[in-house]
Short mmCIF file of C-alpha atoms in Angstrom, two decimals:
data_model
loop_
_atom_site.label_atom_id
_atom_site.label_comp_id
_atom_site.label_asym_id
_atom_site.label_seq_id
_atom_site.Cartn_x
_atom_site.Cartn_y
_atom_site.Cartn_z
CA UNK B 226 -5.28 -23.87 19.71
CA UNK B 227 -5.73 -20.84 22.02
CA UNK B 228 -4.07 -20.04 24.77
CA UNK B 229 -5.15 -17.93 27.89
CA UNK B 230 -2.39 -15.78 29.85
CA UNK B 231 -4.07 -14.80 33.17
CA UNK B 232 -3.33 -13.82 36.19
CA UNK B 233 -1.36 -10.49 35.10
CA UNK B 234 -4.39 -8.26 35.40
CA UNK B 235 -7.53 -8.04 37.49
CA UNK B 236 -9.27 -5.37 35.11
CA UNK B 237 -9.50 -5.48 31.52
CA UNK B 238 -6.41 -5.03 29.62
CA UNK B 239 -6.38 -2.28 27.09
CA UNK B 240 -2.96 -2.46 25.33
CA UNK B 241 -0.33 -5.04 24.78
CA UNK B 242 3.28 -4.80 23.46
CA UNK B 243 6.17 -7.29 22.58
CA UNK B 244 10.29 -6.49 22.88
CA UNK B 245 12.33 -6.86 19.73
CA UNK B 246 15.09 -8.36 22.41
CA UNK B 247 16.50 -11.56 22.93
CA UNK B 248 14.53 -11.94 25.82
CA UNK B 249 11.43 -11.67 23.81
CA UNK B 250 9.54 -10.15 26.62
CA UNK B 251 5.90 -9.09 26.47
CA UNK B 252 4.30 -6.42 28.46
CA UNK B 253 0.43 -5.45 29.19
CA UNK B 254 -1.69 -2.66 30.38
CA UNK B 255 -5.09 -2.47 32.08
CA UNK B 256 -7.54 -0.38 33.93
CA UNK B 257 -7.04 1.40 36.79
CA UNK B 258 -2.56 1.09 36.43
CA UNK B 259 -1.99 -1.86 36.38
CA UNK B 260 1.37 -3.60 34.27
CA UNK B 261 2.42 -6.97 34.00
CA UNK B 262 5.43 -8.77 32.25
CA UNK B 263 5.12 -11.68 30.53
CA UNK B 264 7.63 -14.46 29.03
CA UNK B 265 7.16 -15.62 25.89
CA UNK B 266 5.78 -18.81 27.34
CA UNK B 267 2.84 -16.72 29.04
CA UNK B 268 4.58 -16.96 32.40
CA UNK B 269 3.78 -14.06 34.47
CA UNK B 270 7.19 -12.52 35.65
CA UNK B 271 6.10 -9.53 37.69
CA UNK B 272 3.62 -7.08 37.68
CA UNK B 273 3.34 -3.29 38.97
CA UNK B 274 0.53 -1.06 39.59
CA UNK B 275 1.25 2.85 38.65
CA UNK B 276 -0.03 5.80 41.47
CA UNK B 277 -2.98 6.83 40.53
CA UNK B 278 -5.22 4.64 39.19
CA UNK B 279 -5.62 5.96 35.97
CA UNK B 280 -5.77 3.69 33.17
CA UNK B 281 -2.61 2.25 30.82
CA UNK B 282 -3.59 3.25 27.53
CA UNK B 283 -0.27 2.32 25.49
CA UNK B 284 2.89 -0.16 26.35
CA UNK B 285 5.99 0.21 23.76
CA UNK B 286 9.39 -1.63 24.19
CA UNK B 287 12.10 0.77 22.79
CA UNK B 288 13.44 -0.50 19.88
CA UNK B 289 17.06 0.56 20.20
CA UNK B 290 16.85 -0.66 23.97
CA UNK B 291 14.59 -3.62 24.87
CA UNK B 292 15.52 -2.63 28.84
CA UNK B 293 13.37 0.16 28.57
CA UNK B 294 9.14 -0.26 28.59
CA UNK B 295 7.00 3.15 27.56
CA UNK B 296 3.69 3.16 29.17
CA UNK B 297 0.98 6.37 29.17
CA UNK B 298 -1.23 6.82 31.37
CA UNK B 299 -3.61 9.67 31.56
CA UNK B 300 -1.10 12.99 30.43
CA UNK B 301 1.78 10.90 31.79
CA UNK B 302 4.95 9.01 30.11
CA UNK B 303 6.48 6.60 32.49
CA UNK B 304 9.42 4.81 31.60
CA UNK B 305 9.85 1.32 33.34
CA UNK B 306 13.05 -1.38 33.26
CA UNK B 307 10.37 -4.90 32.38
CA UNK B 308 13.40 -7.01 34.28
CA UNK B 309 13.25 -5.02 37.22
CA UNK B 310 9.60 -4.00 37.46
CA UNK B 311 9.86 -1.23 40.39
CA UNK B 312 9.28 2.81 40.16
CA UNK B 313 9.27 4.28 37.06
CA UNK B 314 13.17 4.65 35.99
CA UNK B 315 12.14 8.35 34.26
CA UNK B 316 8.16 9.89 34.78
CA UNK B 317 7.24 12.50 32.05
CA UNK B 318 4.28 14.00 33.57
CA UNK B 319 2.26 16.25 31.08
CA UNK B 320 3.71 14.39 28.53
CA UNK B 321 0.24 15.07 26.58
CA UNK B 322 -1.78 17.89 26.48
CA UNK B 323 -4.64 16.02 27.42
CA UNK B 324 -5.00 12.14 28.29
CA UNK B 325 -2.63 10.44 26.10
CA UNK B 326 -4.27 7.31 24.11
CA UNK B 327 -1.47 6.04 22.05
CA UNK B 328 2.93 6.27 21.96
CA UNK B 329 5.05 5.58 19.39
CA UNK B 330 8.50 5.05 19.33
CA UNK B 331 10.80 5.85 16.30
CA UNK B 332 13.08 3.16 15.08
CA UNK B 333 16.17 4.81 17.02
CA UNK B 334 14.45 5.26 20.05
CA UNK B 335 15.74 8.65 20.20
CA UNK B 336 11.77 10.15 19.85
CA UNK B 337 8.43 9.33 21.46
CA UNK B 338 5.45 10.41 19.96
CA UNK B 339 2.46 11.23 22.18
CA UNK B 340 -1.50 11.22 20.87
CA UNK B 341 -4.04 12.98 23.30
CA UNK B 342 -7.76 13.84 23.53
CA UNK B 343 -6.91 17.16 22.61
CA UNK B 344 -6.01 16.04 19.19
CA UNK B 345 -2.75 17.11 19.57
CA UNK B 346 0.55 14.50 18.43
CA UNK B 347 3.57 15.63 20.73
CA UNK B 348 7.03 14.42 20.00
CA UNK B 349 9.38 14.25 23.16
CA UNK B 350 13.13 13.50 22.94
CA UNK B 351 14.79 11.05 24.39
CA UNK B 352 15.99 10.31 27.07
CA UNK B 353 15.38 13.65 28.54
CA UNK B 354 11.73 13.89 27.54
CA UNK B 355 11.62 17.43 26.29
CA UNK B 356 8.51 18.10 24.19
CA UNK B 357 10.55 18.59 20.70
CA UNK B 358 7.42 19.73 18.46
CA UNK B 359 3.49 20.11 18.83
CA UNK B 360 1.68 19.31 15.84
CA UNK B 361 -2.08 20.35 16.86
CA UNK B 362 -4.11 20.15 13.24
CA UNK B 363 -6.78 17.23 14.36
CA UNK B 364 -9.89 18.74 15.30
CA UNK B 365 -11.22 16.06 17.30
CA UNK B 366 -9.45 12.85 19.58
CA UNK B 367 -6.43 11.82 18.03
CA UNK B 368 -6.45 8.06 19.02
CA UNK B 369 -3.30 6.87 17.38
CA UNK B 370 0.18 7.93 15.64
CA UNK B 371 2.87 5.57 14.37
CA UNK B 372 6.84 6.65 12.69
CA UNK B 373 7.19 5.81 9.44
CA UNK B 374 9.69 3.10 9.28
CA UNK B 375 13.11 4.62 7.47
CA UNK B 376 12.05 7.48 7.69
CA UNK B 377 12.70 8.93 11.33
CA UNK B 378 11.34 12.16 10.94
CA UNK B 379 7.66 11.20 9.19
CA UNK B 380 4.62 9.99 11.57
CA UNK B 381 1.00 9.22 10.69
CA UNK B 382 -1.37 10.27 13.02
CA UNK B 383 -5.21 9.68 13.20
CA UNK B 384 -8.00 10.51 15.33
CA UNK B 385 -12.02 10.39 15.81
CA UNK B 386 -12.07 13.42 13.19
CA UNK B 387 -11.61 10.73 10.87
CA UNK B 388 -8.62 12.34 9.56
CA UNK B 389 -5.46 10.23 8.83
CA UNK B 390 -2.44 12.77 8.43
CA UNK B 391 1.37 12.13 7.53
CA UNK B 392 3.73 14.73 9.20
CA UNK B 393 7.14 15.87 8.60
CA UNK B 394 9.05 16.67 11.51
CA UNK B 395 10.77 19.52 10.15
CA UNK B 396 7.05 21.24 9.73
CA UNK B 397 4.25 21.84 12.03
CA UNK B 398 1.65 21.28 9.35
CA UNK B 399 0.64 17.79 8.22
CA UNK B 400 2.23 16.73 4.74
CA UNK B 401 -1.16 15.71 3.93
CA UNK B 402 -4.46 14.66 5.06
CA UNK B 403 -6.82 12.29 4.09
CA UNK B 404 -10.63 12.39 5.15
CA UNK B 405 -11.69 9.29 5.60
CA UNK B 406 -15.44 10.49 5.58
CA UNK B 407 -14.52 11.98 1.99
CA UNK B 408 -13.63 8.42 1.18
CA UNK B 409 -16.71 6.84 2.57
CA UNK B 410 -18.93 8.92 0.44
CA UNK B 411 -16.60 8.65 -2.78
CA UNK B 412 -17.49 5.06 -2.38
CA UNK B 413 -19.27 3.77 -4.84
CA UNK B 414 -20.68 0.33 -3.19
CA UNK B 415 -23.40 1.88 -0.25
CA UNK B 416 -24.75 -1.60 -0.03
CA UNK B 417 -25.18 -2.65 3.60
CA UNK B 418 -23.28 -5.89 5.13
CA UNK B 419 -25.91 -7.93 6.73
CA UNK B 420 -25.81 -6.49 10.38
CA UNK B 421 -23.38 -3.56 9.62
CA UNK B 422 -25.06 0.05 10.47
CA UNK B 423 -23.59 3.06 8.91
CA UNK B 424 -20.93 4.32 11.32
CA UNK B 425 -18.92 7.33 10.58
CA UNK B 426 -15.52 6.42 9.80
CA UNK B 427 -13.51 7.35 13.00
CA UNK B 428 -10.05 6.21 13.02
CA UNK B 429 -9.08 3.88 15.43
CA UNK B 430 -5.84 2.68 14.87
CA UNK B 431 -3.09 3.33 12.26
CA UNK B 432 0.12 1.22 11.50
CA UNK B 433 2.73 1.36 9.00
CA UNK B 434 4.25 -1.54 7.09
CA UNK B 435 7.88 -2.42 7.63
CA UNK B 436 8.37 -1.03 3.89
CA UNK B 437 7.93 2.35 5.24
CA UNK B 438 5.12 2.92 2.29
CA UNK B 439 2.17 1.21 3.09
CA UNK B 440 -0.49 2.37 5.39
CA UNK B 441 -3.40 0.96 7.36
CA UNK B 442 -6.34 2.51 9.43
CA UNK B 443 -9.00 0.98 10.99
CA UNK B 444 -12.09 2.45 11.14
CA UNK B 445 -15.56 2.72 13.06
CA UNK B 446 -17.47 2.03 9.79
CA UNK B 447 -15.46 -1.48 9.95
CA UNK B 448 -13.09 -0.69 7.14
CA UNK B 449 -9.67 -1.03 7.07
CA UNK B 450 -8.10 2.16 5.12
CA UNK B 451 -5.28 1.61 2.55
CA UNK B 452 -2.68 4.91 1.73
CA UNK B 453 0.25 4.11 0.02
CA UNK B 454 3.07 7.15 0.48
CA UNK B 455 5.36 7.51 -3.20
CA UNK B 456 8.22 9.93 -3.71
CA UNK B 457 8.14 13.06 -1.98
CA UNK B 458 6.12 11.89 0.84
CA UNK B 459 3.03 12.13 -1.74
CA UNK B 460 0.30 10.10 -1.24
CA UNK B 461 -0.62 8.08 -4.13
CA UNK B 462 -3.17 5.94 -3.83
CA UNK B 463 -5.74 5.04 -1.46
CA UNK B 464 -8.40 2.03 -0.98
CA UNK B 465 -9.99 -0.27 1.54
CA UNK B 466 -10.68 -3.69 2.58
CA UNK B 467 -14.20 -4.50 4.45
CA UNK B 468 -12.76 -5.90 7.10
CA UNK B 469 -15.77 -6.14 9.85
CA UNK B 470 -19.17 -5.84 10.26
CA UNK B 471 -18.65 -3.31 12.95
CA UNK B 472 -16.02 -0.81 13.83
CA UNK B 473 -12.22 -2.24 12.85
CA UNK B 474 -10.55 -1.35 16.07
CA UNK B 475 -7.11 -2.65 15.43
CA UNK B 476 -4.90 -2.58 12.12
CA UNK B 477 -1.24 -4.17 13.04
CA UNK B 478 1.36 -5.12 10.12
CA UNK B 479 3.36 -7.79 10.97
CA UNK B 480 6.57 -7.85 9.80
CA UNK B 481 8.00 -11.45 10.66
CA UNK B 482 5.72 -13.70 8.61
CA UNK B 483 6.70 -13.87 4.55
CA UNK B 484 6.02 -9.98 2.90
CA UNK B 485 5.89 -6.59 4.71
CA UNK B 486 1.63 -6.95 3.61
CA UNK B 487 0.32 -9.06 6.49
CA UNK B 488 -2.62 -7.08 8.50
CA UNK B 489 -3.99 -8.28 11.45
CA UNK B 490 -6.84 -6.58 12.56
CA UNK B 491 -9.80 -6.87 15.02
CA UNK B 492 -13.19 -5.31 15.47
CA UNK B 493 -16.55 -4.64 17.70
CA UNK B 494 -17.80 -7.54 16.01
CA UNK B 495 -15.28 -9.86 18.18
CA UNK B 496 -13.40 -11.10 15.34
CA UNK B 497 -9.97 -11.65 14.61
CA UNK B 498 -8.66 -12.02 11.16
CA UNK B 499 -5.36 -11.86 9.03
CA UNK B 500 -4.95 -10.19 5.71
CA UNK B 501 -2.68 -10.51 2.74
CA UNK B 502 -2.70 -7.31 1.21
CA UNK B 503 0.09 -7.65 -1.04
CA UNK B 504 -2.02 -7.93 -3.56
CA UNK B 505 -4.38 -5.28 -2.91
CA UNK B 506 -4.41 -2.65 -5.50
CA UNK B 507 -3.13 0.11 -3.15
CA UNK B 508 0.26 -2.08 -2.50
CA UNK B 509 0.83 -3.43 -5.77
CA UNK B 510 -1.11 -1.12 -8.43
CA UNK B 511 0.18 -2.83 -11.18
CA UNK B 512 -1.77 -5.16 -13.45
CA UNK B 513 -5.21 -3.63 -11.68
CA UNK B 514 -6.26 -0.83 -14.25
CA UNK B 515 -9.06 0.41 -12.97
CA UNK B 516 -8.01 3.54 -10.75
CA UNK B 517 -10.43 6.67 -10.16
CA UNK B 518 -9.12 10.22 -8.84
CA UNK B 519 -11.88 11.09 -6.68
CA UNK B 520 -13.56 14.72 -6.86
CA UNK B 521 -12.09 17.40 -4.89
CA UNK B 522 -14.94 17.93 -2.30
CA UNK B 523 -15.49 21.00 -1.07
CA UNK B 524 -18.32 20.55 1.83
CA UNK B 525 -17.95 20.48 5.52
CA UNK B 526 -17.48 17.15 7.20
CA UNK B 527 -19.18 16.02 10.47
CA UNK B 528 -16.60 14.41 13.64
CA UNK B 529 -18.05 12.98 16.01
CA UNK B 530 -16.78 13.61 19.64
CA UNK B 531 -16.59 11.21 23.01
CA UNK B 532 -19.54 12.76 23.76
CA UNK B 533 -21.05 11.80 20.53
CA UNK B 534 -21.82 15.58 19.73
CA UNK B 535 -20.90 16.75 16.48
CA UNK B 536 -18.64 19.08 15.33
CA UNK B 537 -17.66 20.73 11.94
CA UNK B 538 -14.52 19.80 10.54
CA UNK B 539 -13.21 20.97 7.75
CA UNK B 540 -10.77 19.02 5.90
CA UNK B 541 -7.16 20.47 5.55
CA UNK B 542 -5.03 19.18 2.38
CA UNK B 543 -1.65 20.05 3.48
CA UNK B 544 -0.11 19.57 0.63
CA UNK B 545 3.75 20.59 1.56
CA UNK B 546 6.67 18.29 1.21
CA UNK B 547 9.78 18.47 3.21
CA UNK B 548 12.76 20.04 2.06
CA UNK B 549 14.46 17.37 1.57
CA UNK B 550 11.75 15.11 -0.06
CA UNK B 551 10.16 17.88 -2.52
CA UNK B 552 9.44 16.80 -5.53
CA UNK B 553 8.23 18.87 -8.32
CA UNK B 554 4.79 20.49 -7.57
CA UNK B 555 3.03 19.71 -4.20
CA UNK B 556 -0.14 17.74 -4.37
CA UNK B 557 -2.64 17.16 -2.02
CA UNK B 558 -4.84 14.05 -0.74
CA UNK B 559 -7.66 15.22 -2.70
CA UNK B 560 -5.30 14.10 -5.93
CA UNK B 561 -4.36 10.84 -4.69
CA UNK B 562 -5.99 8.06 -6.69
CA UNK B 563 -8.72 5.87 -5.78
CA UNK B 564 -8.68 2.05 -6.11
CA UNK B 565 -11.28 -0.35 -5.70
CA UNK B 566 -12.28 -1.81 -2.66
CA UNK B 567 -10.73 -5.23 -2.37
CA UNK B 568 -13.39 -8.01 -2.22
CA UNK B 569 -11.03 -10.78 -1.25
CA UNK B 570 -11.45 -11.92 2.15
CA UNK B 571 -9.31 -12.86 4.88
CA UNK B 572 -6.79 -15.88 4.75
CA UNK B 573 -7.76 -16.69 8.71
CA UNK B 574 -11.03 -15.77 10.42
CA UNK B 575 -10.66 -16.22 14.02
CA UNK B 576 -14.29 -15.72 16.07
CA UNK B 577 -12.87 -14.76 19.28
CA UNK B 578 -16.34 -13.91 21.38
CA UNK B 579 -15.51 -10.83 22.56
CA UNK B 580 -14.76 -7.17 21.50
CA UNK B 581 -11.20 -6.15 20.72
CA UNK B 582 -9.36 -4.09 22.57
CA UNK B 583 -6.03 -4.52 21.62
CA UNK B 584 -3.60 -7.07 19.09
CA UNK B 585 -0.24 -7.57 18.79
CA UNK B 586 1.70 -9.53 16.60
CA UNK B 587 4.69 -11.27 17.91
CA UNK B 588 6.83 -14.46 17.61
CA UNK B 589 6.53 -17.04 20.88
CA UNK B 590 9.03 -19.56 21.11
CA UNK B 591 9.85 -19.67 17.06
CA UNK B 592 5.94 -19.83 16.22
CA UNK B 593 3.97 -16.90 14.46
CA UNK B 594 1.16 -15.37 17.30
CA UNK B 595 -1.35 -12.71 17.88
CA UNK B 596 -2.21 -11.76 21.31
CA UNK B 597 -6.11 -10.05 21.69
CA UNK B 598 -7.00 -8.04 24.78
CA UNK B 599 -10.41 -7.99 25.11
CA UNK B 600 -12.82 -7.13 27.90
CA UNK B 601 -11.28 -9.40 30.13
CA UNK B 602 -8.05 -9.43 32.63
CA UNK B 603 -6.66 -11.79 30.55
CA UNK B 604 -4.68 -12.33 27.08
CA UNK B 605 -5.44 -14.77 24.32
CA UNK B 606 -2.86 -15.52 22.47
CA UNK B 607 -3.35 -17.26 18.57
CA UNK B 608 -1.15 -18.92 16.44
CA UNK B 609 -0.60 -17.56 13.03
CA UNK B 610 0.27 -20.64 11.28
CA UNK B 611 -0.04 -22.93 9.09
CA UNK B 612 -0.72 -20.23 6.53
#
């Protein structure tokens, strides 16, 4: 049965995060500044609203320190202690180049990574908050960026250029890129879901599976992207699942239930749904012959901007491993193969009557839960079981 938390929020919350710590805590963000804490039961325990009105875009418990909440909000980083909701402990004001839409910690908490309008990803240091690299290659919004788990110095980034990119920190050009509008037209299958118009593939959200390997993007043309990263940093293959019949706003792994290949994901067509992926020819390529290298396409792509103008982009293939990862010859996205779009569909369909806004997977009180921010002050929160 669903739950409702209210009472945290009197605008509509746009991002929602859960600590790794003992207390379990939950935090959420809304319009206009506004932060609450939650306990795992859905109690509120206090709630804070940031100078300036401007909205919370991102909330992200440190890993390494569950005292410490990260929340953005327009080109600022403020740091907050969720037990002692006051001032902001630290404020890194134009932590972004532009208004930030998305953090990222690493798994060390000792880097945050920052994802702007300007397209640019920057990666601050931490504590001290000292911009430690700019990687500017996205030509358009970049609306989310997540650390490669075991790997502290690789990120994926993505943005409304619909361009997903894999970075090394040691470089200041992306290890790759994939164009997801490349993709779209390599697709075979141009067949229409009942309902579904043809939406440029902007990506929305990216996450990373707990393996470290596995990739997921969700995308305006209501797919859910599929990159697996082999040796090297190379990536290897690439797919998708049809995962709405509008734009796939949220893509989460979730790393507690029983495989690293879980996806939850939500879209503008108000649904909520879990995936098993593990057997999805991107994760587990064997026994599923049937793999195509795409072309190498050489045309200009379109991105489309807030504004819904339309720029040129022209897709990079960065196609340069770090030092320490190289492997033989470089190769680019272009080489990576191409699966077949997985046709199995989800193993729970939850229609939640409202546009997504924000999920995130998390463990209350032993049971396996999604919370959805919609258009609404309040959270819904789902369990994930039986499965």
């Amino acid at each position: 049965m669903a739950r409702q938390w209210s009472g945290g929020h009197s605008t509509p919350v746009l991002c929602v995060g859960a600590s790794s710590g003992p207390d379990g805590l939950l935090a959420s963000g809304s319009e206009g500044g506004e932060v609450a804490v939650w306990s795992q039961e859905g109690n509120l325990i206090s709630r804070l609203t940031l100078p300036g009105d401007e909205d919370l875009t991102s909330v992200v418990f440190s890993p390494a320190a569950p005292t410490l909440l990260y929340t953005s909000h327009g080109d600022t980083v403020s740091v907050l202690d969720p037990r002692n909701l006051k001032d902001p402990v630290e404020t890194f004001r134009g932590a972004g180049e532009e208004e930030i839409n998305a953090l990222a910690l690493n798994e060390t908490g000792s880097a945050v990574a920052v994802a702007d309008d300007s397209g640019a990803v920057r990666v601050l240091e931490l504590p001290a908050g000292k911009v430690c690299r700019s990687l500017r290659r996205h030509t358009n919004i970049c609306s989310s960026v997540a650390f490669r788990p075991h790997r502290p110095n690789n990120l994926v980034s993505a943005g409304l250029d619909m361009q997903v990119m894999l970075w090394g920190l040691q470089k200041t050009r992306p290890l790759w890129t994939l164009n997801l509008q490349d993709v779209a037209e390599e697709q075979d299958d141009h067949q229409q879901r009942p309902g579904q118009l043809f939406n440029p593939p902007l990506a929305h959200c990216v996450s990373v599976a707990s393996c470290g390997n596995i990739v997921g993007c969700a995308a305006e043309d209501g797919r859910v992207h599929v990159m697996r990263i082999g040796s090297g940093s190379k990536l290897e293959q690439q797919g998708a699942v049809k995962a709405h019949s509008q734009g796939a706003s949220q893509a989460h792994f979730v790393s507690f239930l029983s495989h690293p290949y879980w996806l939850v994901t939500g879209g503008n067509d108000s649904q909520v749904a879990l995936w098993d992926l593990s057997r999805h020819p991107v994760v587990a390529p064997e026994g599923k012959g049937q793999a195509a290298v795409p072309k190498r396409r050489k045309g200009k792509s379109k991105a489309r901007k807030k504004e819904d103008s339309r720029d040129k982009a022209k897709t990079r293939l960065g196609a340069e491993a770090e030092k320490e990862e190289a492997e033989g010859d470089d190769e680019a996205a272009g080489g990576a193969e191409r699966v077949t779009e997985e046709k199995a569909g989800p193993k729970l369909s939850i229609r939640h009557g409202d546009k997504v806004n924000w999920l995130c997977p998390a463990v209350l009180k032993g049971e396996p839960s999604v919370l959805v921010a919609d258009q609404s002050p309040s959270l819904t929160v789902y369990p994930l079981s039986p499965l």
